[in-house]
PDB file of C-alpha atoms in Angstrom:
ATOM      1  CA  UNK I   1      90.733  36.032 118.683  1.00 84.00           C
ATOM      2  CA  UNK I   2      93.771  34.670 116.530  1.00 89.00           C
ATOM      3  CA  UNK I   3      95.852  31.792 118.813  1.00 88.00           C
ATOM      4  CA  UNK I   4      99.238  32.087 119.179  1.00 88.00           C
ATOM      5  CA  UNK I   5      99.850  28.628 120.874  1.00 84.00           C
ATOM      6  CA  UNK I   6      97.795  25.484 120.563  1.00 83.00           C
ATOM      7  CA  UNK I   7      95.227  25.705 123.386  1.00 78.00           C
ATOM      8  CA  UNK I   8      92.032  25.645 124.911  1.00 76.00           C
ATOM      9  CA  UNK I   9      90.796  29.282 125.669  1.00 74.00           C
ATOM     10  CA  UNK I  10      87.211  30.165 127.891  1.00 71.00           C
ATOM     11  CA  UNK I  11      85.255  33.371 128.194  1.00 71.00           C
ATOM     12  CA  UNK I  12      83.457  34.178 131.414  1.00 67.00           C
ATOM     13  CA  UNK I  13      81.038  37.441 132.539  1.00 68.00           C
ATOM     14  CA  UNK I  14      80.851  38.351 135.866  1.00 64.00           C
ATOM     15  CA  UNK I  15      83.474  35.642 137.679  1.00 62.00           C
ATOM     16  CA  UNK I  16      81.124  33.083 136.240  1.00 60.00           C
ATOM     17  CA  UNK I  17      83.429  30.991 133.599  1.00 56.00           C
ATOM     18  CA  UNK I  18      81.501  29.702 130.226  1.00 56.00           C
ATOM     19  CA  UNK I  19      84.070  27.146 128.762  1.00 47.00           C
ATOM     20  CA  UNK I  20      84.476  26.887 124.266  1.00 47.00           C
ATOM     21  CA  UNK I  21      84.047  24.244 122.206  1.00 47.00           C
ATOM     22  CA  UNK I  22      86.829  21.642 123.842  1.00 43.00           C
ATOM     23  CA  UNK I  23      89.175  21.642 120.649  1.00 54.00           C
ATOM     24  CA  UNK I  24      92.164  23.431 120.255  1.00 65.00           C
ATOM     25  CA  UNK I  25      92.785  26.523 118.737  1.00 79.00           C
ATOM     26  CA  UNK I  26      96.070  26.263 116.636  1.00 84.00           C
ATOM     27  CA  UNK I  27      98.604  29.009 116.108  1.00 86.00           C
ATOM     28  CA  UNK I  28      97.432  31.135 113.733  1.00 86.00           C
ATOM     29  CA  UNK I  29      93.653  29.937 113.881  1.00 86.00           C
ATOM     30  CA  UNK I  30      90.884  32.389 114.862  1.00 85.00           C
ATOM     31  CA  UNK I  31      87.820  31.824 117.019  1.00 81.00           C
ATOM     32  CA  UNK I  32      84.936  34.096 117.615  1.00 81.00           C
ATOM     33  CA  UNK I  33      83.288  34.182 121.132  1.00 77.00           C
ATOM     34  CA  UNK I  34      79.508  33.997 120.639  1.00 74.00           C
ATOM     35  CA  UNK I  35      76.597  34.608 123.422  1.00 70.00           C
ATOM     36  CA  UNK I  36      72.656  35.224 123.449  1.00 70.00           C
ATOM     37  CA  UNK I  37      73.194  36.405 126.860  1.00 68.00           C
ATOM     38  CA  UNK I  38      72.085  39.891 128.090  1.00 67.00           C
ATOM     39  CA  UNK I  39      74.213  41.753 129.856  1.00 68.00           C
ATOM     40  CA  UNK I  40      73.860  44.427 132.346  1.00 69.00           C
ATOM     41  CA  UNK I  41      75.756  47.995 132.096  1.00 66.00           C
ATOM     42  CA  UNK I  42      78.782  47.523 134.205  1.00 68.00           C
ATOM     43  CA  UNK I  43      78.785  43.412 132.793  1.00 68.00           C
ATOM     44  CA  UNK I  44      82.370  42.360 132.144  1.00 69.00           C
ATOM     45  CA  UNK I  45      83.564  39.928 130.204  1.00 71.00           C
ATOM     46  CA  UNK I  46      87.289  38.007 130.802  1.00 72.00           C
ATOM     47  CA  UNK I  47      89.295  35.974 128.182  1.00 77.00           C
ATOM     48  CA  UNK I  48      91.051  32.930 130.026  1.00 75.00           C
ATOM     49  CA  UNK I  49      94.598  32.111 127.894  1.00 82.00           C
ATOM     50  CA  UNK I  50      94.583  35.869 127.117  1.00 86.00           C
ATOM     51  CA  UNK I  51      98.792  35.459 126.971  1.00 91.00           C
ATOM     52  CA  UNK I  52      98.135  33.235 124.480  1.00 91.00           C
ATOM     53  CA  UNK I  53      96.738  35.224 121.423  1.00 91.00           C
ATOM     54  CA  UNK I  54      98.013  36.855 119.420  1.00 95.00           C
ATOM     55  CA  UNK I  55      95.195  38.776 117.696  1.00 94.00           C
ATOM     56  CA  UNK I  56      92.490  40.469 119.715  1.00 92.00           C
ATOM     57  CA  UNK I  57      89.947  41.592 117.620  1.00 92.00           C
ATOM     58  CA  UNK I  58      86.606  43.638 119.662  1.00 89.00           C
ATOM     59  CA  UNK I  59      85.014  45.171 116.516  1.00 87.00           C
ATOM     60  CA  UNK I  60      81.696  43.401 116.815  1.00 83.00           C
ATOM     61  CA  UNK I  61      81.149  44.760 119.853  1.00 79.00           C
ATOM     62  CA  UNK I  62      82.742  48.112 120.232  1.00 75.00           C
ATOM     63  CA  UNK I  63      79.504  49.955 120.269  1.00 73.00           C
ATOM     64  CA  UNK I  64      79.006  48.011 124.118  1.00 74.00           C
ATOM     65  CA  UNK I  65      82.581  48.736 125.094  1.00 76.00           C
ATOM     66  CA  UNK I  66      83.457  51.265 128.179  1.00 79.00           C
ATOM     67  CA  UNK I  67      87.255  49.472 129.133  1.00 83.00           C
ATOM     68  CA  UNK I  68      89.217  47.187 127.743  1.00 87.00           C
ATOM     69  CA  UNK I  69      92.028  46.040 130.227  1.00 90.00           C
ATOM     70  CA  UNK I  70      94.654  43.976 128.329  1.00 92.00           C
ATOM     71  CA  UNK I  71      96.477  43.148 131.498  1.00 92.00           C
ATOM     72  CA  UNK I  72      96.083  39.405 131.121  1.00 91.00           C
ATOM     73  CA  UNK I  73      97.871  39.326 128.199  1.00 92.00           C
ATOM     74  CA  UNK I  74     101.438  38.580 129.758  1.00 95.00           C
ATOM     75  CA  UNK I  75     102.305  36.048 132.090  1.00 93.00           C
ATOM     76  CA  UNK I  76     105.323  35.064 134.024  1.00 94.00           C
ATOM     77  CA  UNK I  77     105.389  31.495 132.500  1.00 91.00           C
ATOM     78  CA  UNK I  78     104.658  32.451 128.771  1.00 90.00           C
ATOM     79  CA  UNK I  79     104.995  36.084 128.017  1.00 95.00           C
ATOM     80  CA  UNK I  80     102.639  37.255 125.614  1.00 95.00           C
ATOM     81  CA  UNK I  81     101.712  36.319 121.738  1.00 94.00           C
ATOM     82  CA  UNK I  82     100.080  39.662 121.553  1.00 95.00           C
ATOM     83  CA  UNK I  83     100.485  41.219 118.031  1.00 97.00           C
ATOM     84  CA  UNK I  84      97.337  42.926 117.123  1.00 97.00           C
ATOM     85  CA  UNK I  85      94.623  44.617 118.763  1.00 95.00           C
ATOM     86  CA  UNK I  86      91.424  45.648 116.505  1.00 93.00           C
ATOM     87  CA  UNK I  87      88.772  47.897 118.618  1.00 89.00           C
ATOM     88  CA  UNK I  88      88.247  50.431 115.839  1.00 85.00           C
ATOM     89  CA  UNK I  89      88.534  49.238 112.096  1.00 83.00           C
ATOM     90  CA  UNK I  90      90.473  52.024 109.839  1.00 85.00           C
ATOM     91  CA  UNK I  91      89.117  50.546 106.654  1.00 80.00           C
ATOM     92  CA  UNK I  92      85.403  51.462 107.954  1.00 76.00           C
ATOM     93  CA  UNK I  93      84.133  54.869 108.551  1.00 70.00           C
ATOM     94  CA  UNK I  94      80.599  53.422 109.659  1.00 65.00           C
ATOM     95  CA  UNK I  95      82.340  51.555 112.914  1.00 67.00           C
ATOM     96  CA  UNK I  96      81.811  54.443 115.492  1.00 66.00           C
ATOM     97  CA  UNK I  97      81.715  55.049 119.172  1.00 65.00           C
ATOM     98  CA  UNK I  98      79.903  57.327 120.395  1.00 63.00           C
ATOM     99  CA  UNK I  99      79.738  56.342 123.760  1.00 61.00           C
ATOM    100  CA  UNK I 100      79.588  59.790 126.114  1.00 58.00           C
ATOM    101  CA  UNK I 101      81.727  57.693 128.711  1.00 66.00           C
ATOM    102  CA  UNK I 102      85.502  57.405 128.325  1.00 65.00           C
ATOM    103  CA  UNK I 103      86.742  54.096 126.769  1.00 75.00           C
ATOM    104  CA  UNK I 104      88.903  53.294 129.921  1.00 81.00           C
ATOM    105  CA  UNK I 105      92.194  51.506 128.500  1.00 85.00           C
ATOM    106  CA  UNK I 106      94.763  49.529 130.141  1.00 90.00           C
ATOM    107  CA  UNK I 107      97.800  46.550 130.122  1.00 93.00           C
ATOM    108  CA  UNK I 108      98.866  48.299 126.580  1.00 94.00           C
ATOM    109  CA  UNK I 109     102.483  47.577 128.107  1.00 95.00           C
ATOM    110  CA  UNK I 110     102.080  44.260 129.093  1.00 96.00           C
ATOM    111  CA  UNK I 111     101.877  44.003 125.541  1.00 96.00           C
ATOM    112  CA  UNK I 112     105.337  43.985 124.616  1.00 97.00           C
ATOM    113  CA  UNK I 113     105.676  42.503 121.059  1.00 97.00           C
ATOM    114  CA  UNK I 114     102.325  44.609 120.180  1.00 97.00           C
ATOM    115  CA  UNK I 115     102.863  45.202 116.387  1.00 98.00           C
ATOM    116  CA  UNK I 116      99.197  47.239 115.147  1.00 97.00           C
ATOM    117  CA  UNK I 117      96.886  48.686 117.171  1.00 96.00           C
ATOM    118  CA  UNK I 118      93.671  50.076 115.716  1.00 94.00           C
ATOM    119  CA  UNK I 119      91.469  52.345 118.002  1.00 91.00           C
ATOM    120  CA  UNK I 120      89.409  54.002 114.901  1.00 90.00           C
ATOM    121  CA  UNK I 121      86.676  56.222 115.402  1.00 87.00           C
ATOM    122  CA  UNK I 122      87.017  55.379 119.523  1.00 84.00           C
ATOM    123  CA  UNK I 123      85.559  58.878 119.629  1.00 83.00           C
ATOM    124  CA  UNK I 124      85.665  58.302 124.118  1.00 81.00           C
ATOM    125  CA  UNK I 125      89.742  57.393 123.923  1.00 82.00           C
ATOM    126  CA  UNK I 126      91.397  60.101 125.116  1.00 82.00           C
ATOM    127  CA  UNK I 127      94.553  58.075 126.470  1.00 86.00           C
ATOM    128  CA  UNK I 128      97.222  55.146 125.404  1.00 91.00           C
ATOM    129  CA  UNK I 129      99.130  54.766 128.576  1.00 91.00           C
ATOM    130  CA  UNK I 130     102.046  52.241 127.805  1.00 94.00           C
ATOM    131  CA  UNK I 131     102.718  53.222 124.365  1.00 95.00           C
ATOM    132  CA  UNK I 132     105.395  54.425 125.303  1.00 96.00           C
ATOM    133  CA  UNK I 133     106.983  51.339 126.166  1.00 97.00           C
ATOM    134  CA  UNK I 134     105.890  49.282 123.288  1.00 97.00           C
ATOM    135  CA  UNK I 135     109.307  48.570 121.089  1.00 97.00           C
ATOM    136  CA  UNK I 136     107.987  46.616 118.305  1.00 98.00           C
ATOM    137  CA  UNK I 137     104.464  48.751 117.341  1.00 98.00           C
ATOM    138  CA  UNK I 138     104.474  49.124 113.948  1.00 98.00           C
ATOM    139  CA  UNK I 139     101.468  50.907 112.964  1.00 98.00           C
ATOM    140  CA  UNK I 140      98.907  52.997 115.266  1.00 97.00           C
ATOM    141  CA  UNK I 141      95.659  53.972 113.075  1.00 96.00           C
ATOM    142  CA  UNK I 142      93.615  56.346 115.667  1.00 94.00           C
ATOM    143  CA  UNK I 143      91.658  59.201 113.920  1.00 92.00           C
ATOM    144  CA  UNK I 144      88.245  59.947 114.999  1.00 89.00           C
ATOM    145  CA  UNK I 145      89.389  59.286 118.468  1.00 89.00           C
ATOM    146  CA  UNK I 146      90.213  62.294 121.219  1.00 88.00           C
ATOM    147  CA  UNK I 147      93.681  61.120 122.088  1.00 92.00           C
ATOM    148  CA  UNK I 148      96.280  64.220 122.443  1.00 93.00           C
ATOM    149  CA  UNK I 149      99.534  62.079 123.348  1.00 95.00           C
ATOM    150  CA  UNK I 150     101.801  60.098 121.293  1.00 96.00           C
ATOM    151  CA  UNK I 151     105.006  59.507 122.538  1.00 97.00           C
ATOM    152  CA  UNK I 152     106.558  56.322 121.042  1.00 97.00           C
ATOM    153  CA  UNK I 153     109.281  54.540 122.716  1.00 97.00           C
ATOM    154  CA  UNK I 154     113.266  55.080 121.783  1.00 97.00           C
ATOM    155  CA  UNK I 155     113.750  53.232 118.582  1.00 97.00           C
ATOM    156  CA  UNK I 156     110.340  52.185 118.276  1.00 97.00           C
ATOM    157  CA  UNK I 157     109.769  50.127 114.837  1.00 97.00           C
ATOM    158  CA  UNK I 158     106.664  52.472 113.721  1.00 97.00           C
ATOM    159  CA  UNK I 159     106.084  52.060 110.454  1.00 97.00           C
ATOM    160  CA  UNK I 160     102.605  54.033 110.144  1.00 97.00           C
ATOM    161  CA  UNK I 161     100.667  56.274 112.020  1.00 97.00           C
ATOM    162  CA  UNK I 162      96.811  57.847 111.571  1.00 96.00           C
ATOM    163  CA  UNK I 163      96.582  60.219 113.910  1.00 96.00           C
ATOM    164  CA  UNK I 164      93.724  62.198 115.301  1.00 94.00           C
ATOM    165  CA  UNK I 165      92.885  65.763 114.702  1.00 91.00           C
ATOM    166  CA  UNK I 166      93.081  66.682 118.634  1.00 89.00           C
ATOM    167  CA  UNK I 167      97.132  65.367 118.822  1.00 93.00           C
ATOM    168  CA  UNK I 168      99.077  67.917 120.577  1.00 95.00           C
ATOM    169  CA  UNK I 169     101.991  66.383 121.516  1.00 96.00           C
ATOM    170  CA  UNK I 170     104.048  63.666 118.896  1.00 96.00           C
ATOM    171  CA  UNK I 171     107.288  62.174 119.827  1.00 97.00           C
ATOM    172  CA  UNK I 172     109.579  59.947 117.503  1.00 97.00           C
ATOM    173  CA  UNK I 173     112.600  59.475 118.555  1.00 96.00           C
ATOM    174  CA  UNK I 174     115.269  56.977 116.752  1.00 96.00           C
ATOM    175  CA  UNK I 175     112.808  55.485 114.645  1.00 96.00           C
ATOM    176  CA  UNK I 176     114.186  54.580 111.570  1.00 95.00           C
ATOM    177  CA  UNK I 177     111.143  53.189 109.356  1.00 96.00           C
ATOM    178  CA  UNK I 178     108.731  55.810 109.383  1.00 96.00           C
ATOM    179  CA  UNK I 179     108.807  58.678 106.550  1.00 96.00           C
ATOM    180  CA  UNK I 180     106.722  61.804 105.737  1.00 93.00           C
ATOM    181  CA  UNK I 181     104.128  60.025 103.676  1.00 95.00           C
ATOM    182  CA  UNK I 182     103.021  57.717 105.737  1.00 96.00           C
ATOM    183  CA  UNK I 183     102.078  60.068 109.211  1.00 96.00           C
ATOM    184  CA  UNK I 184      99.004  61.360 108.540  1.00 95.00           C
ATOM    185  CA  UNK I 185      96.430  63.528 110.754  1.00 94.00           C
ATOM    186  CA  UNK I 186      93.076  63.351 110.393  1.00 90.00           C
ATOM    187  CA  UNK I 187      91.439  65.466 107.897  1.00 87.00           C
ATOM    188  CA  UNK I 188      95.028  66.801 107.078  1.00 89.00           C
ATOM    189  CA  UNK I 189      94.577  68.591 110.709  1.00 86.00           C
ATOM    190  CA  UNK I 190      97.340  69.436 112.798  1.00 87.00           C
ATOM    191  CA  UNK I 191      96.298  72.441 114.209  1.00 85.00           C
ATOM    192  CA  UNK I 192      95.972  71.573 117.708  1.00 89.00           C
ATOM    193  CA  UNK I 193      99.954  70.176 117.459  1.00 93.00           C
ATOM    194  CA  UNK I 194     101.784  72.308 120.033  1.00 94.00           C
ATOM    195  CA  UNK I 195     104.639  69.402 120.650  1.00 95.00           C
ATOM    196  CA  UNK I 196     106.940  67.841 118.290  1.00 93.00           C
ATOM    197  CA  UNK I 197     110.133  66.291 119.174  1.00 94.00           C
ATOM    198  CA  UNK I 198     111.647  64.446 116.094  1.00 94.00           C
ATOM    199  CA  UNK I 199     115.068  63.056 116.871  1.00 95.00           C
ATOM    200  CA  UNK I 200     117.325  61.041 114.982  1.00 95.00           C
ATOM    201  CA  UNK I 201     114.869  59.294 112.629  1.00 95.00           C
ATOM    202  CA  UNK I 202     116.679  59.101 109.186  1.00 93.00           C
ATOM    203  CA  UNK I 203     113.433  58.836 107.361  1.00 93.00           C
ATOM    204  CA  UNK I 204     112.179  62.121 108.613  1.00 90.00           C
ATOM    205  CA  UNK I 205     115.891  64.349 109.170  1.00 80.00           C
ATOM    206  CA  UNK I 206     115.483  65.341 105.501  1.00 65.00           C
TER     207      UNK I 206
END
């Protein structure tokens, strides 16, 4: 994790809570939860301060991963820090999952000032409910995943987007910092694209 206040954050598996080094984390710090544990399938980990970070990075253990619910990342009192989350890693093509059961994910619009999100090579994602809502997402690197919808919210701020080879259905509407050159489909592959709705983005009206 990256912090995005100063303070104390905890892990836990299972409702049983296993507390961090007691020191701080401070804004912009990272931390990386470590365990010799073993864990059973249908374990589940839970990150306490979770509206606190900004950066949520699972890449070490995406291979394990069948849901990822980012629900705790907003609260009432603070909000939510949340500006990246790293499950898939775009600049590695050896990062796989090839899990046969569907990467179950949920919260994505509790994340509200989400900026990247990088589901690479997810090859069980087949959804992103909430994107849709997410105002600030800047860039959205998913090939190699089995996603089909990707509707971005009304004057969404997406600056980049890596999209899969199964995307049938793309919606951009009022977006004003995206261009041409930097949407790209896996393996130059857009066959499967039966839905585009492009609407008052100046970048793209040319």
């Amino acid at each position: 994790i990256t912090s995005g206040e100063p303070i104390f954050y905890a892990w836990g598996h299972d409702n049983s809570v296993t507390a961090m080094t007691p020191t701080a984390v401070q804004p912009g710090d990272s931390y990386t939860f470590t365990t010799e544990s073993a864990f059973n399938i249908g374990s589940y980990l839970e990150l306490m301060g979770a509206a606190n970070i900004s950066t949520l990075d699972l890449r070490n253990c995406v291979g394990a991963l069948t849901e990822v619910d980012i629900t705790g990342c907003y609260s009432p009192s603070v909000g939510t820090k949340m500006k990246e989350i790293l499950i898939g890693d775009h600049k590695r093509s050896d990062l796989v999952n090839n899990s046969k059961e569907m990467l179950k994910f949920s919260g994505l619009a509790n994340a509200s000032k989400l900026e990247v999100l990088d589901i690479t090579n997810i090859k069980n994602a087949v959804n992103l409910d909430g994107l849709n809502t997410l105002l600030n997402i800047r860039e959205v690197y998913a090939s190699g995943t089995s996603i089909a919808n990707f509707t971005f919210a009304d004057g969404a701020m997406i600056e980049k987007l890596v999209l899969p080879s199964y995307v049938e259905t793309l919606s951009l509407i009022k977006s004003a910092l995206i261009d041409y050159d930097n949407i790209l489909f896996e393996g130059n592959n857009f066959g499967n694209l039966s839905s585009l709705s492009i609407d008052n983005c100046s970048k793209l009206m040319n």
